[in-house]
C-alpha positions as CSV (number, residue, x, y, z in Angstrom):
1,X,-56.9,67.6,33.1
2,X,-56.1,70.4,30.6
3,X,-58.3,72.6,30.6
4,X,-60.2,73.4,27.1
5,X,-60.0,77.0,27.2
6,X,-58.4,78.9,24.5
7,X,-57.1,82.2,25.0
8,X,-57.4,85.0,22.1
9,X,-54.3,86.9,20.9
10,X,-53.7,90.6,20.8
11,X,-55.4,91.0,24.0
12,X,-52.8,93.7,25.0
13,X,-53.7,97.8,24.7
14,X,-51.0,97.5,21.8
15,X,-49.6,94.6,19.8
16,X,-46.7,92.8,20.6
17,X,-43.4,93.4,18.5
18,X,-41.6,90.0,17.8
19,X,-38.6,90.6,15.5
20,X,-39.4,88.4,12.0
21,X,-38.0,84.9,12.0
22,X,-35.0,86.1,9.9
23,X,-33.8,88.5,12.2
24,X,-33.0,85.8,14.7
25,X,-31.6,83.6,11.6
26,X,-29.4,86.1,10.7
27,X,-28.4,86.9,14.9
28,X,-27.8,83.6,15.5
29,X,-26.3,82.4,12.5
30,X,-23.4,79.9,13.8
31,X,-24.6,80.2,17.0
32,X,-26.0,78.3,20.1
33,X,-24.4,79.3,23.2
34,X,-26.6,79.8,26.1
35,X,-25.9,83.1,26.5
36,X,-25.6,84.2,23.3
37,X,-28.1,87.3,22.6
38,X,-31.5,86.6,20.2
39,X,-34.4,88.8,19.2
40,X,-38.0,87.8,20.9
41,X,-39.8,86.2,18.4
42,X,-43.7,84.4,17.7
43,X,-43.7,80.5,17.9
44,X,-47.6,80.7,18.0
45,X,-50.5,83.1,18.6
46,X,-49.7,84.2,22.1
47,X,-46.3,82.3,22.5
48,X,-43.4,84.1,22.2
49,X,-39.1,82.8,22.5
50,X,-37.8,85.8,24.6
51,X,-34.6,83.7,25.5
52,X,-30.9,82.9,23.7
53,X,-29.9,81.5,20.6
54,X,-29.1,78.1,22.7
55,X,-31.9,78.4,25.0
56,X,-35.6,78.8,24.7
57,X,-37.6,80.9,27.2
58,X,-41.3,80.3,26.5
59,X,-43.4,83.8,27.2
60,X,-47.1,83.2,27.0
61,X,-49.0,86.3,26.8
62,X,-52.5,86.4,28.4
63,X,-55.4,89.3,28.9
64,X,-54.4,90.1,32.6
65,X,-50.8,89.7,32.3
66,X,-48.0,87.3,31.2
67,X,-46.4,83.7,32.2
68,X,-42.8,83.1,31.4
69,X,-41.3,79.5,31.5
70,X,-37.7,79.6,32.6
71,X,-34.8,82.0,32.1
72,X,-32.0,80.4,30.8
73,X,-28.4,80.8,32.4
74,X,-27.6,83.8,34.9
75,X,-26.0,85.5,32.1
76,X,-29.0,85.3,29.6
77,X,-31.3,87.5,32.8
78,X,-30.8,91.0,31.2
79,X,-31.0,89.3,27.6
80,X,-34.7,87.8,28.5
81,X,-35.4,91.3,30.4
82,X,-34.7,93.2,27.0
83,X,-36.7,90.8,25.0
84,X,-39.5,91.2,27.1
85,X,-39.5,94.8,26.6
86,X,-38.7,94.8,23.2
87,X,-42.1,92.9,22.7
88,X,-43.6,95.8,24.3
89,X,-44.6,94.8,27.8
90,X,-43.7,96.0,31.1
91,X,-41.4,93.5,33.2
92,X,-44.5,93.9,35.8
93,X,-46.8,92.4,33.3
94,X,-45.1,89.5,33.8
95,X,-47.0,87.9,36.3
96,X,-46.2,84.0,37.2
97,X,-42.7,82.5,36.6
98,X,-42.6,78.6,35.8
99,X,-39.6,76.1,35.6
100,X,-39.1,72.9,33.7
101,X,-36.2,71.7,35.6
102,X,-33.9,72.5,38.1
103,X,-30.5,73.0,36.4
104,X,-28.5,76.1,35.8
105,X,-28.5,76.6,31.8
106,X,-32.6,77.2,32.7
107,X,-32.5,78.2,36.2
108,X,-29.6,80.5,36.5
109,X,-31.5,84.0,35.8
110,X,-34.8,82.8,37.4
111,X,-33.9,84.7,40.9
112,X,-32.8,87.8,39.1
113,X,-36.1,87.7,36.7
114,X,-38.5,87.1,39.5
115,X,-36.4,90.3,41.5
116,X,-37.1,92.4,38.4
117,X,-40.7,91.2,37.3
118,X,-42.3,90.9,41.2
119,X,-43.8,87.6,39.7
120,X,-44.5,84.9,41.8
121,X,-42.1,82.0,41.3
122,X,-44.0,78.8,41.0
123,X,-42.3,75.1,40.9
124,X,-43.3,72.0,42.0
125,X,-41.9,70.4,45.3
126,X,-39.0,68.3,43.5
127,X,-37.6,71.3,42.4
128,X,-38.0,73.4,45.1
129,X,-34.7,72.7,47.2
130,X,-32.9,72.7,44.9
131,X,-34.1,76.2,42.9
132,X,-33.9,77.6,46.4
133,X,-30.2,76.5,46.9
134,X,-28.9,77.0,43.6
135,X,-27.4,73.2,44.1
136,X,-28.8,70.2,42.1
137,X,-29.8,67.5,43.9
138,X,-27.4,64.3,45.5
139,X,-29.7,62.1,43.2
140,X,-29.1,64.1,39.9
141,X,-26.8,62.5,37.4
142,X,-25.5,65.8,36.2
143,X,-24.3,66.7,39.6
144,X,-20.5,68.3,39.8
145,X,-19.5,68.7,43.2
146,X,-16.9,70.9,41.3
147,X,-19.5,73.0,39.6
148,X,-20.4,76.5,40.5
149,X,-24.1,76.7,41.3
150,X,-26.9,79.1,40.5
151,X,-28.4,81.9,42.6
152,X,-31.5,80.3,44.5
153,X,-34.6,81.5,43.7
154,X,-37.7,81.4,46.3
155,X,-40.4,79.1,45.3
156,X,-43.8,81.2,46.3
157,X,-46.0,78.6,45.0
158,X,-45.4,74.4,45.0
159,X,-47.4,72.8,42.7
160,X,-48.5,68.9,42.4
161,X,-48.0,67.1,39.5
162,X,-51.5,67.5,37.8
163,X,-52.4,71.0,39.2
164,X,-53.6,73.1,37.1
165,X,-51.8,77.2,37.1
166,X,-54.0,79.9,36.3
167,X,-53.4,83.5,35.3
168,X,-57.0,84.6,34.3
169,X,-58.2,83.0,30.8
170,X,-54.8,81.2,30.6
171,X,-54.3,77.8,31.8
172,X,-50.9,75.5,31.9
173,X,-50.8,72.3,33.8
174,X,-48.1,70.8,34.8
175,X,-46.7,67.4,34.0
176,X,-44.0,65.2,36.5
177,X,-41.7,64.2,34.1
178,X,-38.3,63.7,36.1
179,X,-35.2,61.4,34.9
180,X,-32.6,64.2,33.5
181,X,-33.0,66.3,36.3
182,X,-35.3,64.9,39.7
183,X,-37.7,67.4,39.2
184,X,-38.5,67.9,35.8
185,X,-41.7,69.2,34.6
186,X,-43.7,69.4,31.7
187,X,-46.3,72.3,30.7
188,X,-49.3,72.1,27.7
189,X,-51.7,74.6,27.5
190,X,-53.9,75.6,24.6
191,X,-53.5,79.1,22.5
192,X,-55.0,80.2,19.3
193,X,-54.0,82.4,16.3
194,X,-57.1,83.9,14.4
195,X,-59.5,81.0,14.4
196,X,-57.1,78.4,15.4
197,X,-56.6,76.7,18.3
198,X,-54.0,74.4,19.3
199,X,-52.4,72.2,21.9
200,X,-49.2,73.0,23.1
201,X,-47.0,71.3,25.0
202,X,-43.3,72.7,26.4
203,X,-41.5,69.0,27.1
204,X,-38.6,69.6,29.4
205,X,-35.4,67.7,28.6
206,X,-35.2,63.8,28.5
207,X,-31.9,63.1,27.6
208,X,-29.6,61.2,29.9
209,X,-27.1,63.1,30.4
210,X,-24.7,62.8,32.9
211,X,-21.2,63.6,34.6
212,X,-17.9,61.5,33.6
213,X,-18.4,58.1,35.7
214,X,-22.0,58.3,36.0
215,X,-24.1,55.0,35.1
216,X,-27.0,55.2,34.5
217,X,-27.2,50.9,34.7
218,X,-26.5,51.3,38.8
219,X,-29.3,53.7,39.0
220,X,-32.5,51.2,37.9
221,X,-35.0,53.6,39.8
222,X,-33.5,56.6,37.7
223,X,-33.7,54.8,34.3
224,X,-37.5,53.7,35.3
225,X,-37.9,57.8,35.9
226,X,-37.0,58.5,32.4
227,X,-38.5,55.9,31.0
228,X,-42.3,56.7,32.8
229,X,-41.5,60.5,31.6
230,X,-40.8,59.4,27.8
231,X,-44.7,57.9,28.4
232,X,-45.8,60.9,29.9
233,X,-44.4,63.3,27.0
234,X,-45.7,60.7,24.4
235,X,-48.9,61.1,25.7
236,X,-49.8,65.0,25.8
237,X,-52.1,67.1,24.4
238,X,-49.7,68.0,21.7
239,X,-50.5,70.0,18.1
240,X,-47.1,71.8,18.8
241,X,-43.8,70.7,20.8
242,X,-41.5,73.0,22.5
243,X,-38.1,72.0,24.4
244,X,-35.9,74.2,26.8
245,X,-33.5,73.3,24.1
246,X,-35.0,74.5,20.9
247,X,-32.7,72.0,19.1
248,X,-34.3,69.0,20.3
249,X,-38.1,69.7,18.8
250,X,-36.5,71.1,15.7
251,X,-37.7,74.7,16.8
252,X,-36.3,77.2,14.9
253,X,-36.1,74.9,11.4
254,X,-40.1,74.5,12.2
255,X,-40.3,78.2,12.5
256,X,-37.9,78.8,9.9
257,X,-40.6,76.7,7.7
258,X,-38.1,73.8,6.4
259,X,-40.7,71.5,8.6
260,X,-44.4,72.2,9.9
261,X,-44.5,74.2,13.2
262,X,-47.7,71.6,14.0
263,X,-47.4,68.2,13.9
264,X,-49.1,65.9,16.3
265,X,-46.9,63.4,16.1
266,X,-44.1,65.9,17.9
267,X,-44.5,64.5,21.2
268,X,-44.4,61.0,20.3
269,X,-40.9,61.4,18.0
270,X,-39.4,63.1,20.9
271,X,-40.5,60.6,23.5
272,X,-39.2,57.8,20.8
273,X,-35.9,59.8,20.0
274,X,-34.9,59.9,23.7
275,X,-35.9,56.1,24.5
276,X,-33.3,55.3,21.6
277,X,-31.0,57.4,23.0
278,X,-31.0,55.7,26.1
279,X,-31.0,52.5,25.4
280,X,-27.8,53.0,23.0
281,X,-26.2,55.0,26.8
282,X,-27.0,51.7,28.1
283,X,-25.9,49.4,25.4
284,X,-22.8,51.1,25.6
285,X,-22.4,50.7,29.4
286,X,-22.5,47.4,29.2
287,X,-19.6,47.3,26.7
288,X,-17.1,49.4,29.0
């Protein structure tokens, strides 16, 4: 259950420093590599993208310390580490590191970031082997024996789906929603700016992607995955949506105001968006 707390903003001996919006317009004009370098900027009271132009890494800032939700490729670690410190926070203040799935564009600079920031690493068990190996699961439809993996990263802490992470006043619980990686997860928390408080949810990926002779139609158990993780997304506490990928909620047009940063409906349009998605994969499939 999420819990109803709501954590105030500016709880730090000095303000944070996001660059304005346009800054990272400007950076990242024509841009959307993974690795390609953006300025930290606000999403919402205490939230803050410290990751790429392609690649959202979700910093929540709290009054004993900081949560950061994944890291991007290993090339985007010292990007992420100078964003952090350009906010104005110490790398030790980051104090719990989470993961929405287990695939290198979001879990390649998760072993160098927890080296730098001492956090402890926290995941829950479907990710674990494979964020420890650096290899994606047998089961995972992106898998490329061919591929280069990521360096592992130790899991301190396993979570259940459910459970509940606390860092002091903050609170994130975490949400099973596998299908485009075995152990994806989901995170909502609530933060506030000034008087207003809001639920926000970061929904990992659900599109079904997958390598060249991958079908998804021999896999029923894997298309039931994504399916019960489209319900699970459509169903979250959810003023705000986030996605690892900021193009898939919208992100920076939202924060760019050409749409509203809050809409309750987010979840729902995502969760609807990648069903469609699917079921044209499928429909396709079945024409090859």
């Amino acid at each position: 259950m999420l819990a109803a707390v709501c954590v105030p903003v500016g709880v730090y001996a000095k303000p944070l420093r996001p660059a304005p919006f346009a800054v990272h317009q400007a950076q990242c004009a024509g841009k959307e590599g993974w690795s390609d370098p953006a300025p930290p900027v606000r999403i919402f009271g205490d939230i803050y993208d410290v990751g790429t132009c392609g690649i959202t890494v979700v910093l929540v800032a709290g009054d004993r310390g900081a949560v950061l939700i994944d890291g991007g490729p290993v090339a985007a670690a010292p990007l992420v580490v100078a964003n952090i410190e350009r906010l104005g926070l110490k790398l030790s203040d980051v104090k719990l590191i989470l993961s929405t799935h287990e695939h290198g564009d979001h879990a390649g600079a998760l072993a160098e970031l927890r080296r730098r920031t001492g956090a402890t690493m926290v995941a829950r068990a479907a990710e674990r082997a494979s964020l420890e190996s650096g290899v994606m699961a047998a089961e995972d439809p992106q898998r490329d024996d061919g591929a280069p993996k990521f360096p592992g990263v130790p899991v301190d802490r396993v979570l259940r789906d459910g459970e509940v992470v606390r860092l002091d006043a903050l609170r994130l619980t975490a949400h099973a929603t596998p299908g485009h990686a075995p152990g994806g997860t989901s995170w909502t928390w609530r933060s506030r700016e000034g008087a207003v408080c809001h639920a926000i949810a970061y929904a990992d990926s659900l599109s079904a992607v997958l390598i060249e002779g991958y079908r998804f139609g021999d896999h029923p158990a894997r298309i039931a995955a994504l399916r019960a993780s489209f319900a699970t997304v459509a169903a979250l506490p959810c003023d705000t949506v986030v996605t690892p990928h900021p193009a898939a909620s919208d992100l920076y047009a939202r924060l760019a105001s050409q749409a509203p940063l809050v809409d309750p409906q987010g979840c729902a349009r995502l969760a609807a968006t990648s069903a469609a998605k699917l079921d044209e994969r499928l429909r396709a499939e079945v024409k090859r």
